[in-house]
Coordinates of C-alpha atoms in Angstrom, one line a residue:
Chain A
M5 CA -153.9 -173.3 -142.3
M6 CA -152.0 -170.0 -142.4
T7 CA -153.2 -167.6 -139.7
P8 CA -153.5 -164.1 -141.1
T9 CA -151.6 -161.2 -139.7
Q10 CA -153.6 -159.2 -137.2
T11 CA -153.1 -155.7 -135.8
L12 CA -154.4 -155.4 -132.2
L13 CA -154.9 -152.6 -129.8
G14 CA -154.3 -153.7 -126.2
I15 CA -155.5 -152.0 -123.1
E16 CA -154.3 -152.7 -119.5
S17 CA -155.5 -151.1 -116.3
S18 CA -155.6 -153.8 -113.6
C19 CA -153.2 -152.3 -111.1
D20 CA -151.2 -149.1 -111.0
D21 CA -150.2 -148.8 -114.6
T22 CA -152.4 -147.3 -117.3
A23 CA -151.2 -148.9 -120.6
A24 CA -152.1 -149.1 -124.2
A25 CA -150.2 -150.8 -127.1
V26 CA -150.4 -151.9 -130.7
V27 CA -149.1 -155.3 -131.7
R28 CA -149.0 -156.8 -135.1
G29 CA -148.5 -160.4 -136.2
A30 CA -149.8 -163.9 -136.1
P31 CA -149.5 -166.4 -133.2
G32 CA -145.9 -167.0 -132.2
D33 CA -144.7 -164.3 -134.7
M34 CA -145.6 -160.9 -133.4
H35 CA -143.9 -157.5 -133.0
V36 CA -144.7 -154.5 -130.9
L37 CA -145.6 -151.3 -132.9
S38 CA -146.0 -149.2 -129.8
S39 CA -146.4 -149.6 -126.1
V40 CA -147.3 -146.8 -123.8
V41 CA -147.3 -147.1 -120.0
F42 CA -148.4 -144.3 -117.6
G43 CA -147.3 -145.3 -114.2
Q44 CA -148.9 -144.0 -111.0
A45 CA -146.0 -144.5 -108.5
E46 CA -146.0 -140.8 -107.5
L47 CA -149.8 -140.9 -106.7
H48 CA -149.4 -143.8 -104.3
A49 CA -146.0 -142.8 -102.8
D50 CA -147.4 -141.4 -99.6
F51 CA -149.5 -144.4 -98.8
G52 CA -147.0 -147.3 -98.7
G53 CA -148.8 -149.3 -101.3
V54 CA -151.3 -149.0 -104.2
V55 CA -154.5 -147.4 -103.0
P56 CA -157.4 -148.9 -105.1
E57 CA -159.5 -145.8 -105.2
I58 CA -156.6 -143.5 -106.2
A59 CA -155.6 -146.0 -108.9
A60 CA -159.2 -146.2 -110.2
R61 CA -159.5 -142.4 -110.5
A62 CA -156.3 -142.1 -112.4
H63 CA -157.2 -144.9 -114.9
A64 CA -160.6 -143.4 -115.7
E65 CA -158.9 -140.2 -116.9
R66 CA -155.8 -141.6 -118.6
L67 CA -157.0 -144.6 -120.6
D68 CA -158.1 -142.7 -123.7
V69 CA -155.0 -140.5 -123.6
S70 CA -152.7 -143.6 -123.5
I71 CA -154.7 -145.2 -126.3
A72 CA -154.4 -142.1 -128.5
A73 CA -150.6 -142.0 -127.7
A74 CA -150.2 -145.7 -128.6
L75 CA -152.0 -145.3 -131.9
E76 CA -150.0 -142.2 -132.7
Q77 CA -146.7 -143.9 -131.9
A78 CA -147.7 -146.8 -134.1
D79 CA -148.7 -144.2 -136.8
L80 CA -152.1 -146.0 -137.2
G81 CA -155.7 -145.0 -137.0
L82 CA -158.4 -147.1 -135.4
D83 CA -159.5 -148.0 -139.0
Q84 CA -156.2 -149.9 -139.4
I85 CA -156.8 -152.0 -136.2
D86 CA -158.3 -155.4 -136.5
A87 CA -159.5 -156.0 -132.9
I88 CA -159.3 -154.7 -129.4
A89 CA -158.0 -156.7 -126.5
V90 CA -158.5 -155.6 -122.9
T91 CA -157.6 -156.9 -119.5
C92 CA -160.9 -158.0 -117.9
G93 CA -159.3 -159.4 -114.7
P94 CA -157.9 -160.3 -112.2
G95 CA -157.0 -157.0 -110.6
L96 CA -158.2 -153.9 -108.8
I97 CA -161.8 -153.8 -110.0
G98 CA -162.1 -150.0 -110.3
G99 CA -159.3 -149.9 -112.9
V100 CA -160.4 -153.1 -114.7
V101 CA -163.9 -151.8 -115.1
S102 CA -162.7 -148.5 -116.6
G103 CA -160.5 -150.4 -119.1
V104 CA -163.3 -152.8 -120.0
M105 CA -165.8 -149.9 -120.5
M106 CA -163.3 -147.9 -122.5
A107 CA -162.8 -151.0 -124.8
K108 CA -166.5 -151.5 -125.1
G109 CA -167.0 -147.9 -126.1
L110 CA -164.3 -148.2 -128.7
S111 CA -165.6 -151.5 -130.0
A112 CA -169.2 -150.2 -130.3
A113 CA -168.0 -147.1 -132.1
T114 CA -165.8 -148.8 -134.6
G115 CA -167.4 -152.2 -134.9
L116 CA -164.0 -153.9 -134.0
P117 CA -164.2 -157.2 -132.3
L118 CA -163.6 -157.1 -128.5
Y119 CA -161.5 -159.7 -126.7
G120 CA -161.4 -159.8 -122.9
V121 CA -158.0 -161.1 -121.8
N122 CA -156.9 -162.5 -118.4
H123 CA -154.1 -160.3 -117.2
L124 CA -152.1 -163.4 -116.1
A125 CA -152.5 -164.9 -119.6
G126 CA -150.9 -161.7 -120.9
H127 CA -147.9 -162.3 -118.7
A128 CA -147.8 -166.0 -119.4
L129 CA -148.0 -165.5 -123.2
T130 CA -145.2 -162.9 -123.3
P131 CA -142.6 -165.5 -124.4
R132 CA -144.7 -166.0 -127.5
L133 CA -144.4 -162.3 -128.2
T134 CA -140.8 -161.8 -127.5
D135 CA -139.3 -165.1 -128.8
G136 CA -142.0 -167.2 -130.4
V137 CA -141.4 -169.9 -127.8
A138 CA -143.2 -173.2 -128.6
F139 CA -145.8 -174.7 -126.4
P140 CA -145.6 -176.3 -123.9
Y141 CA -143.3 -174.1 -121.8
L142 CA -142.9 -173.6 -118.1
M143 CA -143.6 -170.2 -116.8
L144 CA -142.9 -168.5 -113.4
L145 CA -145.0 -165.4 -113.0
V146 CA -143.5 -163.4 -110.1
S147 CA -144.6 -159.8 -109.4
G148 CA -146.0 -157.4 -106.9
G149 CA -149.4 -159.1 -107.1
H150 CA -148.8 -162.7 -108.3
C151 CA -146.5 -165.7 -107.9
Q152 CA -147.3 -168.9 -109.6
F153 CA -145.8 -171.7 -111.7
L154 CA -147.7 -172.4 -114.9
I155 CA -147.3 -174.8 -117.8
A156 CA -148.5 -173.0 -120.9
H157 CA -150.0 -175.7 -123.1
G158 CA -151.8 -173.3 -125.5
P159 CA -153.1 -169.7 -125.9
D160 CA -156.0 -170.4 -123.5
K161 CA -154.8 -173.5 -121.7
F162 CA -152.7 -173.1 -118.6
E163 CA -151.9 -175.6 -115.9
R164 CA -151.0 -174.2 -112.5
L165 CA -148.4 -176.3 -110.7
G166 CA -148.4 -174.2 -107.6
G167 CA -148.0 -170.7 -106.3
T168 CA -147.9 -168.5 -103.2
I169 CA -150.4 -169.3 -100.5
D170 CA -150.2 -165.8 -99.1
D171 CA -148.2 -162.7 -100.3
A172 CA -146.5 -162.2 -103.6
P173 CA -142.7 -161.7 -103.5
G174 CA -142.9 -158.2 -105.0
E175 CA -145.2 -157.2 -102.2
A176 CA -142.7 -158.6 -99.7
F177 CA -139.9 -156.6 -101.3
D178 CA -141.9 -153.4 -100.9
K179 CA -142.8 -154.1 -97.3
V180 CA -139.3 -155.1 -96.3
A181 CA -137.9 -152.0 -98.0
R182 CA -140.2 -149.9 -95.8
L183 CA -139.2 -151.8 -92.7
L184 CA -135.6 -151.0 -93.5
G185 CA -136.2 -147.4 -94.3
L186 CA -135.3 -147.8 -98.0
G187 CA -137.1 -146.2 -100.9
Q188 CA -140.0 -147.5 -103.0
P189 CA -140.3 -149.5 -105.2
G190 CA -138.6 -151.9 -102.8
G191 CA -137.2 -154.3 -105.4
P192 CA -134.5 -152.1 -106.9
A193 CA -133.8 -150.6 -103.5
I194 CA -133.2 -153.9 -101.8
E195 CA -131.2 -155.3 -104.7
A196 CA -128.9 -152.3 -104.7
I197 CA -128.2 -152.3 -101.0
S198 CA -127.9 -156.1 -100.9
A199 CA -124.8 -155.9 -103.1
H200 CA -123.0 -154.6 -100.0
G201 CA -124.6 -156.9 -97.5
N202 CA -123.9 -160.2 -95.8
A203 CA -126.6 -162.6 -97.0
V204 CA -125.9 -165.2 -94.3
R205 CA -125.9 -162.9 -91.2
F206 CA -129.6 -163.5 -90.6
A207 CA -131.0 -167.0 -91.0
F208 CA -134.5 -166.2 -92.4
P209 CA -136.9 -169.0 -93.1
R210 CA -137.5 -170.7 -96.5
P211 CA -141.2 -171.6 -95.8
L212 CA -142.6 -174.8 -97.3
A213 CA -139.1 -175.8 -98.5
N214 CA -139.6 -179.3 -97.3
K215 CA -143.2 -179.7 -98.3
P216 CA -143.9 -181.5 -101.6
G217 CA -145.3 -179.5 -104.5
C218 CA -144.6 -176.0 -105.9
D219 CA -146.4 -173.9 -103.4
L220 CA -144.7 -170.9 -101.8
S221 CA -145.2 -168.6 -98.8
F222 CA -143.7 -165.2 -98.1
S223 CA -145.8 -163.8 -95.3
G224 CA -143.7 -165.4 -92.5
L225 CA -140.5 -164.3 -94.1
K226 CA -141.7 -160.7 -93.9
T227 CA -142.5 -161.1 -90.2
A228 CA -139.1 -162.7 -89.6
V229 CA -137.4 -159.6 -91.1
L230 CA -139.6 -157.3 -88.9
R231 CA -138.5 -159.3 -85.8
A232 CA -134.9 -159.1 -86.6
R233 CA -135.1 -155.4 -87.3
D234 CA -137.0 -154.8 -84.1
D235 CA -134.4 -156.7 -82.1
L236 CA -131.6 -154.5 -83.6
V237 CA -133.6 -151.3 -83.0
A238 CA -134.3 -152.3 -79.4
A239 CA -130.6 -153.1 -78.8
Q240 CA -129.1 -150.1 -80.5
E241 CA -132.0 -147.6 -81.0
G242 CA -131.7 -147.7 -84.8
L243 CA -130.1 -149.5 -87.7
H244 CA -126.6 -149.0 -89.0
A245 CA -126.2 -148.9 -92.8
S246 CA -124.5 -152.3 -92.5
D247 CA -127.6 -153.7 -90.7
Q248 CA -129.8 -152.4 -93.5
A249 CA -127.6 -154.1 -96.1
D250 CA -127.3 -157.4 -94.2
L251 CA -131.0 -157.6 -93.5
A252 CA -131.8 -156.8 -97.1
A253 CA -129.2 -159.3 -98.5
S254 CA -130.4 -162.1 -96.1
F255 CA -134.0 -161.4 -97.1
Q256 CA -133.2 -161.4 -100.8
A257 CA -131.3 -164.7 -100.4
A258 CA -134.3 -166.3 -98.7
V259 CA -136.7 -165.2 -101.5
R260 CA -134.2 -166.4 -104.1
D261 CA -133.7 -169.8 -102.4
S262 CA -137.5 -170.3 -102.1
L263 CA -138.1 -169.5 -105.7
V264 CA -135.1 -171.6 -106.9
G265 CA -136.1 -174.6 -104.8
K266 CA -139.7 -174.6 -106.1
S267 CA -138.5 -174.0 -109.6
A268 CA -136.6 -177.2 -109.5
R269 CA -139.8 -179.0 -108.5
A270 CA -141.8 -177.3 -111.2
L271 CA -139.1 -178.1 -113.8
E272 CA -139.3 -181.7 -112.8
A273 CA -143.1 -181.8 -113.3
Y274 CA -142.7 -180.0 -116.6
L275 CA -139.9 -182.2 -118.0
A276 CA -142.2 -185.2 -117.3
L277 CA -144.2 -184.0 -120.4
N278 CA -141.1 -184.6 -122.5
P279 CA -141.3 -181.2 -124.2
H280 CA -139.6 -181.0 -127.6
Q281 CA -137.7 -177.8 -126.8
P282 CA -137.8 -177.4 -123.0
M283 CA -138.0 -173.8 -122.0
F284 CA -138.4 -172.1 -118.6
C285 CA -139.7 -168.5 -118.8
V286 CA -140.1 -165.9 -116.2
A287 CA -142.2 -162.7 -116.2
G288 CA -143.2 -160.1 -113.7
G289 CA -141.3 -157.3 -112.0
V290 CA -139.4 -159.5 -109.6
A291 CA -137.8 -161.2 -112.6
A292 CA -135.7 -157.9 -112.9
N293 CA -133.8 -158.9 -109.7
M294 CA -130.5 -160.1 -110.9
A295 CA -129.7 -162.3 -107.9
I296 CA -133.1 -164.1 -108.3
R297 CA -132.7 -164.3 -112.1
A298 CA -129.2 -165.8 -111.8
G299 CA -130.5 -168.5 -109.4
L300 CA -133.4 -169.4 -111.7
E301 CA -131.0 -169.4 -114.7
A302 CA -128.7 -171.8 -112.8
V303 CA -131.4 -174.3 -111.8
S304 CA -132.7 -174.3 -115.4
S305 CA -129.2 -174.8 -116.9
D306 CA -128.6 -177.7 -114.4
L307 CA -131.5 -179.5 -116.1
S308 CA -130.5 -178.5 -119.6
V309 CA -133.6 -176.3 -120.0
R310 CA -133.3 -173.0 -121.9
F311 CA -134.1 -170.0 -119.7
L312 CA -135.8 -166.9 -120.9
A313 CA -136.6 -163.6 -119.2
P314 CA -138.2 -161.1 -121.5
P315 CA -137.0 -157.5 -121.4
L316 CA -138.1 -155.6 -118.3
S317 CA -140.6 -153.4 -120.2
L318 CA -142.5 -156.5 -121.3
C319 CA -142.0 -158.3 -117.9
T320 CA -143.8 -155.7 -115.8
D321 CA -147.4 -154.6 -116.5
N322 CA -147.9 -153.4 -120.1
A323 CA -150.5 -153.6 -122.8
A324 CA -148.4 -155.1 -125.5
M325 CA -148.8 -158.5 -123.7
I326 CA -152.6 -158.0 -123.7
A327 CA -152.6 -157.3 -127.4
A328 CA -150.3 -160.3 -128.0
A329 CA -152.6 -162.5 -125.9
G330 CA -155.5 -161.3 -128.0
I331 CA -153.7 -162.3 -131.3
E332 CA -152.9 -165.7 -129.8
Q333 CA -156.4 -166.3 -128.5
M334 CA -158.4 -165.0 -131.6
A335 CA -156.9 -167.9 -133.5
V336 CA -158.7 -170.3 -131.2
R337 CA -161.9 -168.6 -130.0
G338 CA -164.4 -166.0 -131.0
P339 CA -164.7 -162.4 -129.6
D340 CA -166.5 -161.4 -126.4
G341 CA -169.8 -159.5 -126.4
M342 CA -170.8 -156.2 -124.9
A343 CA -171.8 -158.1 -121.7
L344 CA -168.1 -158.8 -121.0
S345 CA -167.6 -158.6 -117.2
A346 CA -164.7 -157.0 -115.3
R347 CA -163.6 -159.5 -112.7
P348 CA -161.5 -158.9 -109.6
R349 CA -160.9 -162.7 -109.3
M350 CA -160.2 -164.7 -112.4
P351 CA -158.0 -167.9 -112.1
L352 CA -156.1 -168.8 -115.2
D353 CA -156.3 -172.5 -114.6
T354 CA -160.0 -173.1 -114.1
E355 CA -159.6 -176.8 -113.6
R356 CA -157.7 -176.6 -110.4
A357 CA -158.9 -175.2 -107.1
G358 CA -157.5 -171.7 -106.6
M359 CA -154.8 -171.2 -104.1
L360 CA -155.7 -167.7 -103.0
G361 CA -159.0 -166.5 -101.5
S362 CA -160.8 -169.7 -101.9
G363 CA -163.7 -168.3 -100.0
K364 CA -167.3 -167.9 -101.3
K365 CA -166.2 -165.5 -104.0
G366 CA -163.9 -168.0 -105.5
A367 CA -160.2 -168.1 -106.4
K368 CA -158.4 -164.9 -107.0
A369 CA -155.8 -166.1 -109.4
Chain B
M19 CA -182.5 -127.0 -139.0
S20 CA -180.1 -129.9 -139.5
S21 CA -180.2 -132.8 -137.2
Q22 CA -178.3 -132.5 -133.9
L23 CA -178.5 -135.9 -132.4
I24 CA -177.2 -136.3 -128.8
L25 CA -177.1 -139.5 -126.8
G26 CA -177.1 -139.0 -123.0
L27 CA -176.2 -141.7 -120.6
D28 CA -176.2 -141.9 -116.8
T29 CA -175.0 -144.6 -114.4
S30 CA -174.3 -142.4 -111.4
G31 CA -176.8 -144.2 -109.1
P32 CA -178.2 -147.8 -108.9
H33 CA -179.4 -147.6 -112.5
C34 CA -178.5 -147.6 -116.2
A35 CA -180.2 -144.9 -118.3
A36 CA -180.0 -143.4 -121.8
A37 CA -181.8 -140.6 -123.7
L38 CA -181.7 -139.6 -127.3
I39 CA -182.5 -136.1 -128.2
D40 CA -182.5 -134.1 -131.4
G41 CA -182.0 -130.4 -130.6
D42 CA -184.5 -129.8 -127.8
T43 CA -186.7 -132.7 -128.9
I44 CA -186.6 -135.7 -126.7
L45 CA -186.9 -138.7 -129.1
R46 CA -186.6 -141.5 -126.4
A47 CA -185.5 -141.9 -122.8
H48 CA -185.1 -145.2 -121.0
G49 CA -183.9 -146.2 -117.6
E50 CA -183.5 -149.4 -115.7
D51 CA -183.0 -149.8 -111.9
M52 CA -180.1 -152.1 -111.0
A53 CA -177.9 -152.3 -108.0
R54 CA -175.2 -154.2 -110.0
G55 CA -174.5 -155.2 -113.5
Q56 CA -174.4 -151.7 -115.0
A57 CA -171.1 -152.5 -116.8
E58 CA -172.6 -155.5 -118.4
R59 CA -175.9 -153.8 -119.4
L60 CA -174.9 -150.3 -120.5
M61 CA -173.7 -150.8 -124.1
D62 CA -176.7 -153.0 -125.1
L63 CA -179.1 -150.5 -123.5
L64 CA -177.5 -147.6 -125.5
E65 CA -177.8 -149.6 -128.7
E66 CA -181.4 -150.5 -128.0
V67 CA -182.3 -146.8 -127.5
L68 CA -180.6 -145.9 -130.8
A69 CA -182.2 -148.8 -132.7
A70 CA -185.7 -148.0 -131.4
E71 CA -185.4 -144.6 -133.2
G72 CA -183.8 -146.2 -136.3
K73 CA -180.5 -144.6 -135.5
S74 CA -177.0 -145.9 -135.4
W75 CA -173.8 -144.7 -133.7
S76 CA -172.6 -142.9 -136.8
D77 CA -175.7 -140.6 -136.7
L78 CA -174.7 -139.0 -133.4
S79 CA -173.3 -135.5 -133.2
A80 CA -172.3 -135.7 -129.6
L81 CA -172.5 -137.7 -126.3
A82 CA -173.4 -136.5 -122.9
V83 CA -172.5 -138.4 -119.7
G84 CA -173.6 -137.9 -116.1
T85 CA -170.5 -137.4 -114.1
G86 CA -172.0 -137.5 -110.6
P87 CA -171.7 -137.0 -107.8
G88 CA -172.8 -140.5 -107.0
N89 CA -171.5 -144.0 -106.9
F90 CA -167.8 -143.9 -107.7
T91 CA -167.8 -147.1 -109.7
G92 CA -171.0 -146.1 -111.5
I93 CA -169.7 -142.8 -112.6
R94 CA -166.5 -144.3 -113.8
I95 CA -168.5 -146.9 -115.8
G96 CA -170.4 -144.1 -117.6
V97 CA -167.4 -141.8 -118.1
S98 CA -165.1 -144.5 -119.4
A99 CA -167.7 -145.8 -121.9
A100 CA -168.4 -142.2 -123.1
R101 CA -164.7 -141.5 -123.5
G102 CA -164.2 -144.7 -125.4
L103 CA -167.2 -143.9 -127.7
A104 CA -166.0 -140.4 -128.2
L105 CA -162.5 -141.6 -129.2
G106 CA -164.0 -144.2 -131.6
L107 CA -166.7 -142.0 -133.1
K108 CA -164.5 -138.8 -133.2
I109 CA -167.4 -136.7 -131.7
P110 CA -167.3 -134.7 -128.5
A111 CA -168.4 -136.2 -125.2
Y112 CA -169.7 -133.6 -122.7
G113 CA -169.5 -134.3 -119.0
V114 CA -172.6 -133.1 -117.2
T115 CA -172.8 -133.1 -113.4
G116 CA -175.9 -134.4 -111.6
F117 CA -176.7 -130.8 -110.6
E118 CA -176.6 -129.6 -114.2
A119 CA -178.6 -132.5 -115.4
R120 CA -181.3 -132.1 -112.7
A121 CA -181.6 -128.4 -113.4
H122 CA -183.2 -129.3 -116.8
V123 CA -185.7 -131.7 -115.4
S124 CA -186.5 -130.4 -111.9
P125 CA -188.9 -127.7 -110.8
T126 CA -187.0 -124.4 -110.6
S127 CA -188.2 -123.5 -107.1
A128 CA -186.8 -126.6 -105.5
R129 CA -183.3 -127.2 -104.2
I130 CA -181.3 -129.9 -105.8
A131 CA -180.1 -132.5 -103.4
I132 CA -178.4 -135.6 -104.8
P133 CA -178.7 -138.8 -102.7
A134 CA -175.4 -139.8 -100.9
P135 CA -174.8 -142.8 -98.6
R136 CA -175.9 -142.9 -95.0
D137 CA -178.8 -140.4 -95.2
M138 CA -176.7 -137.6 -96.6
V139 CA -177.1 -135.6 -99.7
Y140 CA -174.8 -133.6 -102.1
V141 CA -175.8 -130.0 -102.4
S142 CA -174.2 -127.2 -104.4
D143 CA -174.5 -123.5 -103.6
D144 CA -172.4 -120.4 -103.1
Q145 CA -170.5 -122.4 -100.4
G146 CA -169.5 -124.9 -103.0
T147 CA -170.4 -128.6 -103.4
R148 CA -170.5 -130.6 -100.2
I149 CA -172.3 -133.4 -98.3
I150 CA -174.8 -132.5 -95.7
P151 CA -177.5 -134.5 -93.8
A152 CA -180.5 -135.1 -95.9
A153 CA -182.7 -133.9 -93.1
D154 CA -181.1 -130.4 -93.4
V155 CA -182.7 -129.9 -96.8
T156 CA -186.4 -129.2 -96.4
D157 CA -187.2 -127.9 -99.9
A158 CA -185.4 -130.7 -101.9
A159 CA -186.5 -131.4 -105.4
P160 CA -187.8 -134.9 -105.9
N161 CA -185.0 -137.1 -107.2
P162 CA -185.6 -137.5 -111.0
T163 CA -186.0 -140.9 -112.6
P164 CA -182.9 -142.4 -114.3
A165 CA -184.5 -141.7 -117.7
D166 CA -185.0 -138.1 -116.7
L167 CA -181.4 -137.8 -115.5
A168 CA -180.1 -139.1 -118.8
T169 CA -182.4 -136.7 -120.6
G170 CA -181.2 -133.8 -118.5
A171 CA -177.6 -134.6 -119.3
A172 CA -178.4 -134.7 -123.1
L173 CA -180.3 -131.4 -122.9
H174 CA -177.4 -129.7 -121.1
A175 CA -175.0 -130.9 -123.7
A176 CA -177.3 -129.6 -126.5
H177 CA -176.7 -126.1 -125.2
L178 CA -172.9 -126.6 -125.2
W179 CA -172.6 -128.2 -128.6
P180 CA -170.6 -127.7 -130.8
A181 CA -168.0 -126.2 -128.4
T182 CA -165.1 -128.6 -127.9
P183 CA -165.4 -129.8 -124.3
E184 CA -162.8 -131.0 -121.8
P185 CA -162.9 -134.8 -121.6
P186 CA -165.6 -135.8 -119.2
A187 CA -164.3 -136.5 -115.7
P188 CA -166.0 -138.1 -112.7
F189 CA -167.3 -135.5 -110.2
Y190 CA -166.3 -137.2 -107.0
V191 CA -166.7 -134.4 -104.5
R192 CA -165.3 -136.7 -101.8
A193 CA -161.5 -137.3 -101.6
P194 CA -160.4 -140.9 -102.0
D195 CA -160.4 -143.0 -98.9
A196 CA -156.7 -143.5 -98.2
A197 CA -154.6 -143.3 -95.1
P198 CA -150.9 -142.5 -95.2
A199 CA -148.6 -145.3 -94.3
R200 CA -148.4 -145.9 -90.6
D201 CA -145.2 -147.8 -90.1
A202 CA -142.5 -145.2 -89.4
P203 CA -139.1 -146.1 -90.9
P204 CA -136.4 -147.0 -88.4
R205 CA -133.8 -144.4 -87.3
I206 CA -130.6 -144.8 -89.3
L207 CA -127.5 -144.6 -87.2
T208 CA -124.4 -142.9 -88.5

């Protein structure tokens, strides 16, 4: 059966980017008509991290503006849209609720079907949007809030092989950048200064490297960098530029090695499925780091698996991936009703026990 | 006089409420108490109020939404829904504060005091809008029912219509709870 071409409005507000986009196409064959992202970095700059209440306030007053801008850039009216897709979790609940209510209001007003999309599914389905990659493919989602290996079997079927048991790498990059007196966001700052650093001066840990499975940990690494910095500060009352560069480079190498080592394990599990066109895809802001990307590319190529990193604008949070996930999913399921919930926790793979926050509220991701 | 149908909604407290008015005539008002689940309930409640009067979304001239002060998440639920509806219906949405809404449904001699957490109230006078202990307000107006709050919001908007409003924005009063980063950067040696 031919799937008809659909034009979807996507809405994303789960962290610190308010985004709207219009995507047109059919599953595996889509293109972005517009993608608007209003970042909030300047609002959170003084606080050393995303402040949930500040983020929620900004989303509530920017969502409709970003939607109007996305429609205008696509040169379309709401009457030329076929459905609305909105991130309904996981994420900072204040922003997710605003996005979901905005989408419900639009849906009620226009009669357009409403699809609640898991933010992680948006990232995980991005290779379908950018390159029409065939299922099943292996996905590493690595960002400021998430880190997990997934096998994408279908538009709504994901198998988690493993992930971080504590912090996400992007979070660690930001934290370490602050420890070293570098700017935010930490990823680009650390990558830039690492180019001049000695990556073997500090022997930082590669946690869980010798444990079986694909789980990762970055919290201890952060602490190890803090200790090394404090030792230097205690000995010489500050850091030399060379210390900053060496600490940054040694840290980046540890993150790279952890991700590369576990990628090899994940690839092994994935290749056991005998995929017809094996493909290893990466998404999330940390995928922009060239040292990490080169390491992932190398391990992939060693196993004769094609490697794909979507362009950065579709790797970091955006609404085009949400619209695309909507197009993928509307081929296999019906729309959500007006009782659609916004969820702070929303694991993608519901069949496996969650790795994070497995308390009484359930798994986060 | 031609019909001027305005739908008011309010989720600024532990409730979901809607009111439908035509000019100054209150057609229907309905509120439900709920500590949680407003986001799941609101749209169906609005459609039920419209349907009970034989109306649909396309009959509306304008929307009114309670902007607080009140529960932060609650007022964002109402404001976001109203902004989405306004964008989709291409009609104005008027943001109405809890003080403005109450002025239409409370006795004029009483002082408006809006419940805040920890036995405090929001008041608004020539010293501005602020939070004070509830015990300091002896002549407080009784807190209106959720249905009355939605009605007050709609009545307030009826007096503003058809002027083009600023998009409704939550009236937080309180600054966001956020502390500047504590960890001082290391001294960089030259």
